[in-house]
Amino acid sequence: MSDAGRVQARRPIVCVCVIAASAALHAQAPALMPVQPPALAATLTIDQAVKEGLDHNLSLLAERYSVSIADARILAARLRPNPVFTYDAMIPDSTVYNANINPFENVFRGDVIVEGGGKRERRIEVAEQARSVTRLQLANTMRTIILDVQGAFLDVALAKSNVALARESLQAFNDIVRANTERVRAGDLAPVELTRSRLAAMQFQNDVRQQEAKLVVAKSHLKTLLGRTGPDSIDVDGDWRHDSEAVDQEVLEARALRERPDLLALRQDQARSSADIRLQIAQGKIDYTFSGEYHHQQSPLGTGNQYGVYVSVPVPIFNRNQGEVERARQEEHQTEARVRALEADLSSEVQSAYESYAASRDVVQRIEADMLTAARDVRATTEYAYRRGEASFVELLDAVRAFNETMESYNEARADYARSLYTLDSVSGASVSTITSSTVTP
């Protein structure tokens, strides 16, 4: 057999050996399964939506890094000035050196800065106060995210209710169209009535399409707030909030002044401004520089050493950091003014939220007490009369539209009432009162 033939014959054997070896290695090695991200729920309650928003909202995830940045600034504030090492080699020309005019010289020098006025302690104090402000600002961002998620959740729930209502009306008119078709065939109804019912059904079909588009938009907005970027569908479930206990406006205002994180952040910023004043005063104090030198000299006559000790002290005649001290004091006054302005705004915000709450509560109660049953009875009675030929199609259409308008108003009123309750929680700070420091840190 030729060499080429031997090679051709060995190839299958080599392939079998390679496959067997690979199989053996795979059998000995543990199986590596791809790590799958946790599955996200397709249907959410409002509490689940709020939790997911706090965990995955993209803007909030970026905001959480502010706390890490504040921690890094504390680390920077704790650092001390670095010592300075200097080496100097003096190498004279050989003619000068041989004439014993100037020797070879090696100079080693070290400088250490000692800060005066407690600058390091003041820097640390300012950085820690700034971190507290950052934590409260993050809590306030979480407060707004919570309210946004709750509002988006209600928008989806409202859109779902309106879609269901529109589909119910469309189904009812489709039934009427089928019944009218049979009545026209039987000669019991004029063809124009069939045409009217078909036109009305088309109008309700358009209404269904519009309501479905609103539902898609509401779901997309909710997904964005929850940090979902994939094509997965999302749905909401659960009863709309409907508190039965009365709300006291004065209690809400007192709680807002006590617990609102944006107000607490401004008050903490006052403490930071006071600490900044102390830091700038400390920056005006002098720093001391202690230095030591070692000279090693070499000449044709021999070698020798020389030592030096120095203390450098700046003379604060012109610059005592007066500008930064005054700047810090003015910032403190500015922060005080902002606190007073925000306190006034909070009172107005609580009052507006309470008025919206009271109005939406009254509307819901009025619709439930006086309008729902009447609108439903009128529609049912008119539809029954129309099927018996005792009512005109116009009367039926008016009754159905009146019922739909009543139900849409009721759905919107319930959504507004639930939204007003969540708004009261937000403006009073109750929505973030249970947020701990562990949830604030990234």
CSV table of N, CA and C in Angstrom, one decimal, residues 293-426:
chain,number,residue,atom,x,y,z
A,293,GLU,N,17.3,67.6,55.0
A,293,GLU,CA,18.1,67.4,53.9
A,293,GLU,C,19.4,66.7,54.3
A,294,TYR,N,19.9,65.9,53.4
A,294,TYR,CA,21.2,65.2,53.6
A,294,TYR,C,22.1,65.5,52.4
A,295,HIS,N,23.3,66.1,52.6
A,295,HIS,CA,24.2,66.4,51.5
A,295,HIS,C,25.4,65.5,51.7
A,296,HIS,N,25.8,64.8,50.6
A,296,HIS,CA,27.0,64.0,50.6
A,296,HIS,C,27.9,64.6,49.5
A,297,GLN,N,29.1,65.1,50.0
A,297,GLN,CA,30.0,65.8,49.1
A,297,GLN,C,31.3,65.0,49.0
A,298,GLN,N,31.9,65.1,47.8
A,298,GLN,CA,33.1,64.4,47.5
A,298,GLN,C,34.0,65.4,46.7
A,299,SER,N,35.3,65.5,47.2
A,299,SER,CA,36.3,66.4,46.5
A,299,SER,C,37.6,65.7,46.4
A,300,PRO,N,38.5,66.2,45.7
A,300,PRO,CA,39.9,65.5,45.6
A,300,PRO,C,40.5,65.3,47.0
A,301,LEU,N,40.1,66.2,48.0
A,301,LEU,CA,40.8,66.1,49.3
A,301,LEU,C,40.0,65.1,50.2
A,302,GLY,N,38.8,64.6,49.8
A,302,GLY,CA,38.1,63.7,50.7
A,302,GLY,C,36.6,63.8,50.5
A,303,THR,N,35.9,63.2,51.4
A,303,THR,CA,34.4,63.3,51.4
A,303,THR,C,33.9,63.9,52.7
A,304,GLY,N,32.6,64.3,52.7
A,304,GLY,CA,32.0,64.9,53.8
A,304,GLY,C,30.5,64.9,53.7
A,305,ASN,N,29.8,65.0,54.8
A,305,ASN,CA,28.4,65.1,54.9
A,305,ASN,C,27.9,66.4,55.5
A,306,GLN,N,26.7,66.7,55.1
A,306,GLN,CA,26.1,67.9,55.6
A,306,GLN,C,24.6,67.7,55.8
A,307,TYR,N,24.0,68.1,56.9
A,307,TYR,CA,22.6,67.9,57.3
A,307,TYR,C,21.9,69.2,57.4
A,308,GLY,N,20.6,69.2,57.1
A,308,GLY,CA,19.8,70.4,57.2
A,308,GLY,C,18.4,70.1,57.6
A,309,VAL,N,17.8,71.0,58.5
A,309,VAL,CA,16.4,70.8,59.0
A,309,VAL,C,15.8,72.2,58.7
A,310,TYR,N,14.5,72.1,58.1
A,310,TYR,CA,13.8,73.4,57.8
A,310,TYR,C,12.4,73.3,58.3
A,311,VAL,N,11.8,74.4,58.6
A,311,VAL,CA,10.4,74.6,58.8
A,311,VAL,C,9.9,75.8,58.0
A,312,SER,N,8.9,75.5,57.2
A,312,SER,CA,8.3,76.6,56.3
A,312,SER,C,6.9,76.9,56.8
A,313,VAL,N,6.7,78.2,57.0
A,313,VAL,CA,5.3,78.6,57.5
A,313,VAL,C,4.9,79.8,56.6
A,314,PRO,N,3.7,79.7,55.9
A,314,PRO,CA,3.2,80.8,55.1
A,314,PRO,C,2.8,81.9,56.0
A,315,VAL,N,2.9,83.1,55.6
A,315,VAL,CA,2.5,84.3,56.3
A,315,VAL,C,1.1,84.8,55.8
A,316,PRO,N,0.0,84.6,56.5
A,316,PRO,CA,-1.3,84.9,56.0
A,316,PRO,C,-1.6,86.4,56.1
A,317,ILE,N,-1.0,87.2,55.2
A,317,ILE,CA,-1.2,88.6,55.2
A,317,ILE,C,-2.3,89.0,54.3
A,318,PHE,N,-2.3,88.4,53.1
A,318,PHE,CA,-3.3,88.8,52.1
A,318,PHE,C,-4.5,87.8,52.0
A,319,ASN,N,-4.1,86.5,51.9
A,319,ASN,CA,-5.1,85.5,51.6
A,319,ASN,C,-5.3,84.6,52.9
A,320,ARG,N,-6.5,84.9,53.5
A,320,ARG,CA,-6.9,84.0,54.7
A,320,ARG,C,-8.2,83.3,54.3
A,321,ASN,N,-8.4,83.1,53.0
A,321,ASN,CA,-9.6,82.3,52.5
A,321,ASN,C,-10.9,83.1,52.8
A,322,GLN,N,-10.8,84.4,52.9
A,322,GLN,CA,-12.0,85.2,53.2
A,322,GLN,C,-13.1,85.0,52.2
A,323,GLY,N,-12.7,84.9,50.9
A,323,GLY,CA,-13.8,84.8,49.9
A,323,GLY,C,-14.6,83.5,50.0
A,324,GLU,N,-13.9,82.3,50.3
A,324,GLU,CA,-14.6,81.1,50.4
A,324,GLU,C,-15.4,81.0,51.7
A,325,VAL,N,-14.9,81.7,52.7
A,325,VAL,CA,-15.7,81.7,54.0
A,325,VAL,C,-17.0,82.5,53.8
A,326,GLU,N,-16.9,83.6,53.1
A,326,GLU,CA,-18.1,84.4,52.8
A,326,GLU,C,-19.1,83.7,51.9
A,327,ARG,N,-18.5,83.0,50.9
A,327,ARG,CA,-19.3,82.2,50.0
A,327,ARG,C,-20.1,81.1,50.7
A,328,ALA,N,-19.4,80.4,51.7
A,328,ALA,CA,-20.1,79.4,52.4
A,328,ALA,C,-21.2,79.9,53.3
A,329,ARG,N,-21.0,81.1,53.9
A,329,ARG,CA,-22.0,81.8,54.7
A,329,ARG,C,-23.2,82.1,53.9
A,330,GLN,N,-23.0,82.7,52.7
A,330,GLN,CA,-24.1,83.0,51.8
A,330,GLN,C,-24.9,81.8,51.3
A,331,GLU,N,-24.2,80.7,51.1
A,331,GLU,CA,-24.8,79.5,50.7
A,331,GLU,C,-25.7,78.9,51.9
A,332,GLU,N,-25.3,79.1,53.1
A,332,GLU,CA,-26.1,78.7,54.3
A,332,GLU,C,-27.3,79.6,54.3
A,333,HIS,N,-27.2,80.9,54.1
A,333,HIS,CA,-28.4,81.7,54.1
A,333,HIS,C,-29.4,81.3,52.9
A,334,GLN,N,-28.8,81.0,51.8
A,334,GLN,CA,-29.6,80.5,50.6
A,334,GLN,C,-30.3,79.2,51.0
A,335,THR,N,-29.7,78.3,51.6
A,335,THR,CA,-30.3,77.0,52.0
A,335,THR,C,-31.4,77.3,53.0
A,336,GLU,N,-31.2,78.2,53.9
A,336,GLU,CA,-32.3,78.5,54.9
A,336,GLU,C,-33.5,79.0,54.1
A,337,ALA,N,-33.3,79.9,53.2
A,337,ALA,CA,-34.4,80.5,52.4
A,337,ALA,C,-35.1,79.4,51.6
A,338,ARG,N,-34.3,78.4,51.0
A,338,ARG,CA,-35.0,77.3,50.3
A,338,ARG,C,-35.8,76.4,51.2
A,339,VAL,N,-35.3,76.2,52.4
A,339,VAL,CA,-36.1,75.4,53.3
A,339,VAL,C,-37.5,76.1,53.6
A,340,ARG,N,-37.4,77.4,53.9
A,340,ARG,CA,-38.7,78.1,54.1
A,340,ARG,C,-39.6,78.1,52.9
A,341,ALA,N,-39.0,78.2,51.7
A,341,ALA,CA,-39.8,78.2,50.5
A,341,ALA,C,-40.5,76.8,50.3
A,342,LEU,N,-39.7,75.7,50.5
A,342,LEU,CA,-40.2,74.4,50.3
A,342,LEU,C,-41.3,74.1,51.4
A,343,GLU,N,-41.1,74.5,52.6
A,343,GLU,CA,-42.1,74.3,53.6
A,343,GLU,C,-43.5,75.0,53.2
A,344,ALA,N,-43.4,76.2,52.6
A,344,ALA,CA,-44.6,76.8,52.1
A,344,ALA,C,-45.2,76.0,51.0
A,345,ASP,N,-44.3,75.6,50.1
A,345,ASP,CA,-44.8,74.8,48.9
A,345,ASP,C,-45.5,73.5,49.4
A,346,LEU,N,-44.9,72.9,50.4
A,346,LEU,CA,-45.5,71.6,50.9
A,346,LEU,C,-46.9,71.8,51.4
A,347,SER,N,-47.1,72.9,52.1
A,347,SER,CA,-48.4,73.2,52.6
A,347,SER,C,-49.4,73.4,51.5
A,348,SER,N,-49.0,74.1,50.5
A,348,SER,CA,-49.9,74.3,49.3
A,348,SER,C,-50.1,73.0,48.6
A,349,GLU,N,-49.0,72.2,48.5
A,349,GLU,CA,-49.1,70.9,47.8
A,349,GLU,C,-50.1,69.9,48.5
A,350,VAL,N,-50.0,69.9,49.8
A,350,VAL,CA,-50.9,69.0,50.6
A,350,VAL,C,-52.3,69.5,50.4
A,351,GLN,N,-52.5,70.8,50.5
A,351,GLN,CA,-53.9,71.3,50.3
A,351,GLN,C,-54.5,71.0,49.0
A,352,SER,N,-53.7,71.1,47.9
A,352,SER,CA,-54.2,70.8,46.5
A,352,SER,C,-54.5,69.3,46.4
A,353,ALA,N,-53.6,68.5,47.0
A,353,ALA,CA,-53.8,67.0,46.9
A,353,ALA,C,-55.1,66.6,47.7
A,354,TYR,N,-55.3,67.3,48.8
A,354,TYR,CA,-56.5,67.0,49.6
A,354,TYR,C,-57.7,67.4,48.9
A,355,GLU,N,-57.7,68.5,48.2
A,355,GLU,CA,-58.9,69.0,47.5
A,355,GLU,C,-59.2,68.0,46.4
A,356,SER,N,-58.2,67.5,45.7
A,356,SER,CA,-58.4,66.5,44.6
A,356,SER,C,-58.9,65.3,45.2
A,357,TYR,N,-58.4,64.9,46.3
A,357,TYR,CA,-58.9,63.7,47.0
A,357,TYR,C,-60.4,63.8,47.4
A,358,ALA,N,-60.8,64.9,48.0
A,358,ALA,CA,-62.2,65.1,48.4
A,358,ALA,C,-63.1,65.2,47.2
A,359,ALA,N,-62.7,65.9,46.1
A,359,ALA,CA,-63.5,66.0,44.9
A,359,ALA,C,-63.7,64.6,44.3
A,360,SER,N,-62.7,63.8,44.1
A,360,SER,CA,-62.8,62.5,43.5
A,360,SER,C,-63.6,61.6,44.3
A,361,ARG,N,-63.5,61.7,45.6
A,361,ARG,CA,-64.2,60.8,46.5
A,361,ARG,C,-65.7,61.1,46.4
A,362,ASP,N,-66.1,62.4,46.4
A,362,ASP,CA,-67.5,62.8,46.2
A,362,ASP,C,-68.1,62.4,44.9
A,363,VAL,N,-67.3,62.5,43.8
A,363,VAL,CA,-67.8,62.0,42.5
A,363,VAL,C,-68.0,60.5,42.5
A,364,VAL,N,-67.1,59.8,43.1
A,364,VAL,CA,-67.3,58.3,43.1
A,364,VAL,C,-68.6,58.0,43.9
A,365,GLN,N,-68.7,58.6,45.0
A,365,GLN,CA,-69.9,58.3,45.9
A,365,GLN,C,-71.2,58.7,45.1
A,366,ARG,N,-71.2,59.8,44.4
A,366,ARG,CA,-72.4,60.3,43.7
A,366,ARG,C,-72.8,59.3,42.6
A,367,ILE,N,-71.7,58.9,41.8
A,367,ILE,CA,-72.0,58.0,40.7
A,367,ILE,C,-72.5,56.7,41.2
A,368,GLU,N,-71.9,56.1,42.3
A,368,GLU,CA,-72.3,54.8,42.8
A,368,GLU,C,-73.7,54.9,43.4
A,369,ALA,N,-74.1,56.0,44.0
A,369,ALA,CA,-75.4,56.1,44.7
A,369,ALA,C,-76.5,56.5,43.7
A,370,ASP,N,-76.3,57.3,42.7
A,370,ASP,CA,-77.4,57.8,42.0
A,370,ASP,C,-77.4,57.5,40.5
A,371,MET,N,-76.2,57.1,39.9
A,371,MET,CA,-76.2,57.1,38.4
A,371,MET,C,-76.0,55.7,37.9
A,372,LEU,N,-75.2,54.8,38.6
A,372,LEU,CA,-74.9,53.5,38.0
A,372,LEU,C,-76.2,52.7,37.8
A,373,THR,N,-76.9,52.5,38.8
A,373,THR,CA,-78.1,51.7,38.7
A,373,THR,C,-79.1,52.2,37.7
A,374,ALA,N,-79.3,53.5,37.7
A,374,ALA,CA,-80.2,54.2,36.8
A,374,ALA,C,-79.8,54.0,35.4
A,375,ALA,N,-78.5,54.2,35.1
A,375,ALA,CA,-78.0,54.0,33.7
A,375,ALA,C,-78.1,52.6,33.2
A,376,ARG,N,-77.8,51.7,34.1
A,376,ARG,CA,-77.9,50.2,33.7
A,376,ARG,C,-79.4,49.8,33.5
A,377,ASP,N,-80.3,50.3,34.3
A,377,ASP,CA,-81.7,50.0,34.2
A,377,ASP,C,-82.3,50.6,32.9
A,378,VAL,N,-81.9,51.8,32.6
A,378,VAL,CA,-82.4,52.4,31.4
A,378,VAL,C,-81.9,51.7,30.1
A,379,ARG,N,-80.6,51.3,30.1
A,379,ARG,CA,-80.1,50.6,29.0
A,379,ARG,C,-80.8,49.2,28.8
A,380,ALA,N,-81.0,48.5,29.9
A,380,ALA,CA,-81.6,47.2,29.8
A,380,ALA,C,-83.1,47.3,29.4
A,381,THR,N,-83.8,48.3,29.9
A,381,THR,CA,-85.2,48.5,29.6
A,381,THR,C,-85.4,48.9,28.1
A,382,THR,N,-84.5,49.8,27.7
A,382,THR,CA,-84.6,50.3,26.3
A,382,THR,C,-84.3,49.2,25.3
A,383,GLU,N,-83.2,48.4,25.7
A,383,GLU,CA,-82.9,47.3,24.8
A,383,GLU,C,-84.0,46.2,24.7
A,384,TYR,N,-84.6,46.0,25.8
A,384,TYR,CA,-85.8,45.0,25.8
A,384,TYR,C,-86.9,45.6,25.0
A,385,ALA,N,-87.2,46.9,25.2
A,385,ALA,CA,-88.3,47.5,24.4
A,385,ALA,C,-88.0,47.5,22.9
A,386,TYR,N,-86.7,47.7,22.6
A,386,TYR,CA,-86.4,47.8,21.2
A,386,TYR,C,-86.5,46.4,20.5
A,387,ARG,N,-86.1,45.4,21.2
A,387,ARG,CA,-86.3,44.0,20.7
A,387,ARG,C,-87.8,43.7,20.5
A,388,ARG,N,-88.6,44.2,21.3
A,388,ARG,CA,-90.1,44.0,21.1
A,388,ARG,C,-90.7,45.0,20.2
A,389,GLY,N,-89.9,45.9,19.6
A,389,GLY,CA,-90.5,46.8,18.7
A,389,GLY,C,-91.2,48.0,19.4
A,390,GLU,N,-91.0,48.2,20.7
A,390,GLU,CA,-91.7,49.3,21.4
A,390,GLU,C,-90.8,50.5,21.5
A,391,ALA,N,-89.5,50.5,21.1
A,391,ALA,CA,-88.6,51.6,21.2
A,391,ALA,C,-87.9,51.8,19.9
A,392,SER,N,-87.5,53.0,19.6
A,392,SER,CA,-86.8,53.2,18.3
A,392,SER,C,-85.3,52.9,18.5
A,393,PHE,N,-84.6,52.8,17.4
A,393,PHE,CA,-83.2,52.5,17.4
A,393,PHE,C,-82.5,53.7,18.0
A,394,VAL,N,-82.9,54.9,17.7
A,394,VAL,CA,-82.3,56.1,18.3
A,394,VAL,C,-82.4,56.1,19.8
A,395,GLU,N,-83.5,55.7,20.3
A,395,GLU,CA,-83.6,55.6,21.8
A,395,GLU,C,-82.7,54.6,22.3
A,396,LEU,N,-82.6,53.4,21.7
A,396,LEU,CA,-81.6,52.4,22.1
A,396,LEU,C,-80.2,53.0,22.1
A,397,LEU,N,-79.8,53.6,21.0
A,397,LEU,CA,-78.5,54.1,20.9
A,397,LEU,C,-78.2,55.2,21.9
A,398,ASP,N,-79.1,56.0,22.2
A,398,ASP,CA,-78.9,57.0,23.3
A,398,ASP,C,-78.8,56.4,24.6
A,399,ALA,N,-79.5,55.3,24.9
A,399,ALA,CA,-79.4,54.7,26.2
A,399,ALA,C,-78.1,54.0,26.3
A,400,VAL,N,-77.6,53.3,25.3
A,400,VAL,CA,-76.3,52.7,25.3
A,400,VAL,C,-75.2,53.7,25.5
A,401,ARG,N,-75.3,54.7,24.8
A,401,ARG,CA,-74.2,55.8,24.9
A,401,ARG,C,-74.2,56.4,26.3
A,402,ALA,N,-75.4,56.7,26.8
A,402,ALA,CA,-75.5,57.2,28.1
A,402,ALA,C,-74.9,56.3,29.2
A,403,PHE,N,-75.2,55.0,29.0
A,403,PHE,CA,-74.6,54.0,29.9
A,403,PHE,C,-73.1,54.0,29.8
A,404,ASN,N,-72.6,54.0,28.6
A,404,ASN,CA,-71.2,54.0,28.4
A,404,ASN,C,-70.5,55.2,28.9
A,405,GLU,N,-71.1,56.4,28.7
A,405,GLU,CA,-70.5,57.6,29.3
A,405,GLU,C,-70.5,57.5,30.8
A,406,THR,N,-71.6,57.0,31.4
A,406,THR,CA,-71.6,56.9,32.8
A,406,THR,C,-70.6,55.9,33.4
A,407,MET,N,-70.4,54.8,32.7
A,407,MET,CA,-69.4,53.8,33.1
A,407,MET,C,-68.0,54.4,32.9
A,408,GLU,N,-67.7,55.1,31.8
A,408,GLU,CA,-66.4,55.7,31.6
A,408,GLU,C,-66.1,56.7,32.7
A,409,SER,N,-67.1,57.5,33.0
A,409,SER,CA,-67.0,58.5,34.1
A,409,SER,C,-66.7,57.8,35.4
A,410,TYR,N,-67.4,56.7,35.6
A,410,TYR,CA,-67.2,56.0,36.9
A,410,TYR,C,-65.8,55.4,37.0
A,411,ASN,N,-65.3,54.8,35.8
A,411,ASN,CA,-64.0,54.3,35.8
A,411,ASN,C,-62.9,55.3,36.1
A,412,GLU,N,-63.1,56.5,35.4
A,412,GLU,CA,-62.2,57.6,35.6
A,412,GLU,C,-62.2,58.1,37.0
A,413,ALA,N,-63.4,58.2,37.5
A,413,ALA,CA,-63.6,58.7,38.9
A,413,ALA,C,-62.9,57.8,39.9
A,414,ARG,N,-63.1,56.5,39.7
A,414,ARG,CA,-62.4,55.5,40.6
A,414,ARG,C,-60.9,55.6,40.5
A,415,ALA,N,-60.4,55.7,39.2
A,415,ALA,CA,-59.0,55.9,39.0
A,415,ALA,C,-58.5,57.2,39.6
A,416,ASP,N,-59.2,58.2,39.5
A,416,ASP,CA,-58.8,59.5,40.1
A,416,ASP,C,-58.8,59.4,41.6
A,417,TYR,N,-59.8,58.7,42.1
A,417,TYR,CA,-59.8,58.6,43.6
A,417,TYR,C,-58.6,57.8,44.1
A,418,ALA,N,-58.3,56.7,43.4
A,418,ALA,CA,-57.2,55.9,43.8
A,418,ALA,C,-55.9,56.7,43.6
A,419,ARG,N,-55.8,57.4,42.5
A,419,ARG,CA,-54.6,58.2,42.3
A,419,ARG,C,-54.4,59.3,43.3
A,420,SER,N,-55.6,59.9,43.8
A,420,SER,CA,-55.5,60.9,44.8
A,420,SER,C,-55.0,60.4,46.1
A,421,LEU,N,-55.4,59.1,46.4
A,421,LEU,CA,-54.9,58.5,47.7
A,421,LEU,C,-53.4,58.3,47.6
A,422,TYR,N,-52.9,57.8,46.5
A,422,TYR,CA,-51.5,57.6,46.3
A,422,TYR,C,-50.7,58.9,46.3
A,423,THR,N,-51.4,60.0,45.8
A,423,THR,CA,-50.8,61.3,45.8
A,423,THR,C,-50.7,61.8,47.2
A,424,LEU,N,-51.7,61.6,48.0
A,424,LEU,CA,-51.6,62.0,49.4
A,424,LEU,C,-50.5,61.3,50.2
A,425,ASP,N,-50.3,60.0,49.9
A,425,ASP,CA,-49.2,59.3,50.5
A,425,ASP,C,-47.8,59.9,50.0
A,426,SER,N,-47.8,60.3,48.8
A,426,SER,CA,-46.5,60.8,48.2
A,426,SER,C,-46.2,62.2,48.8
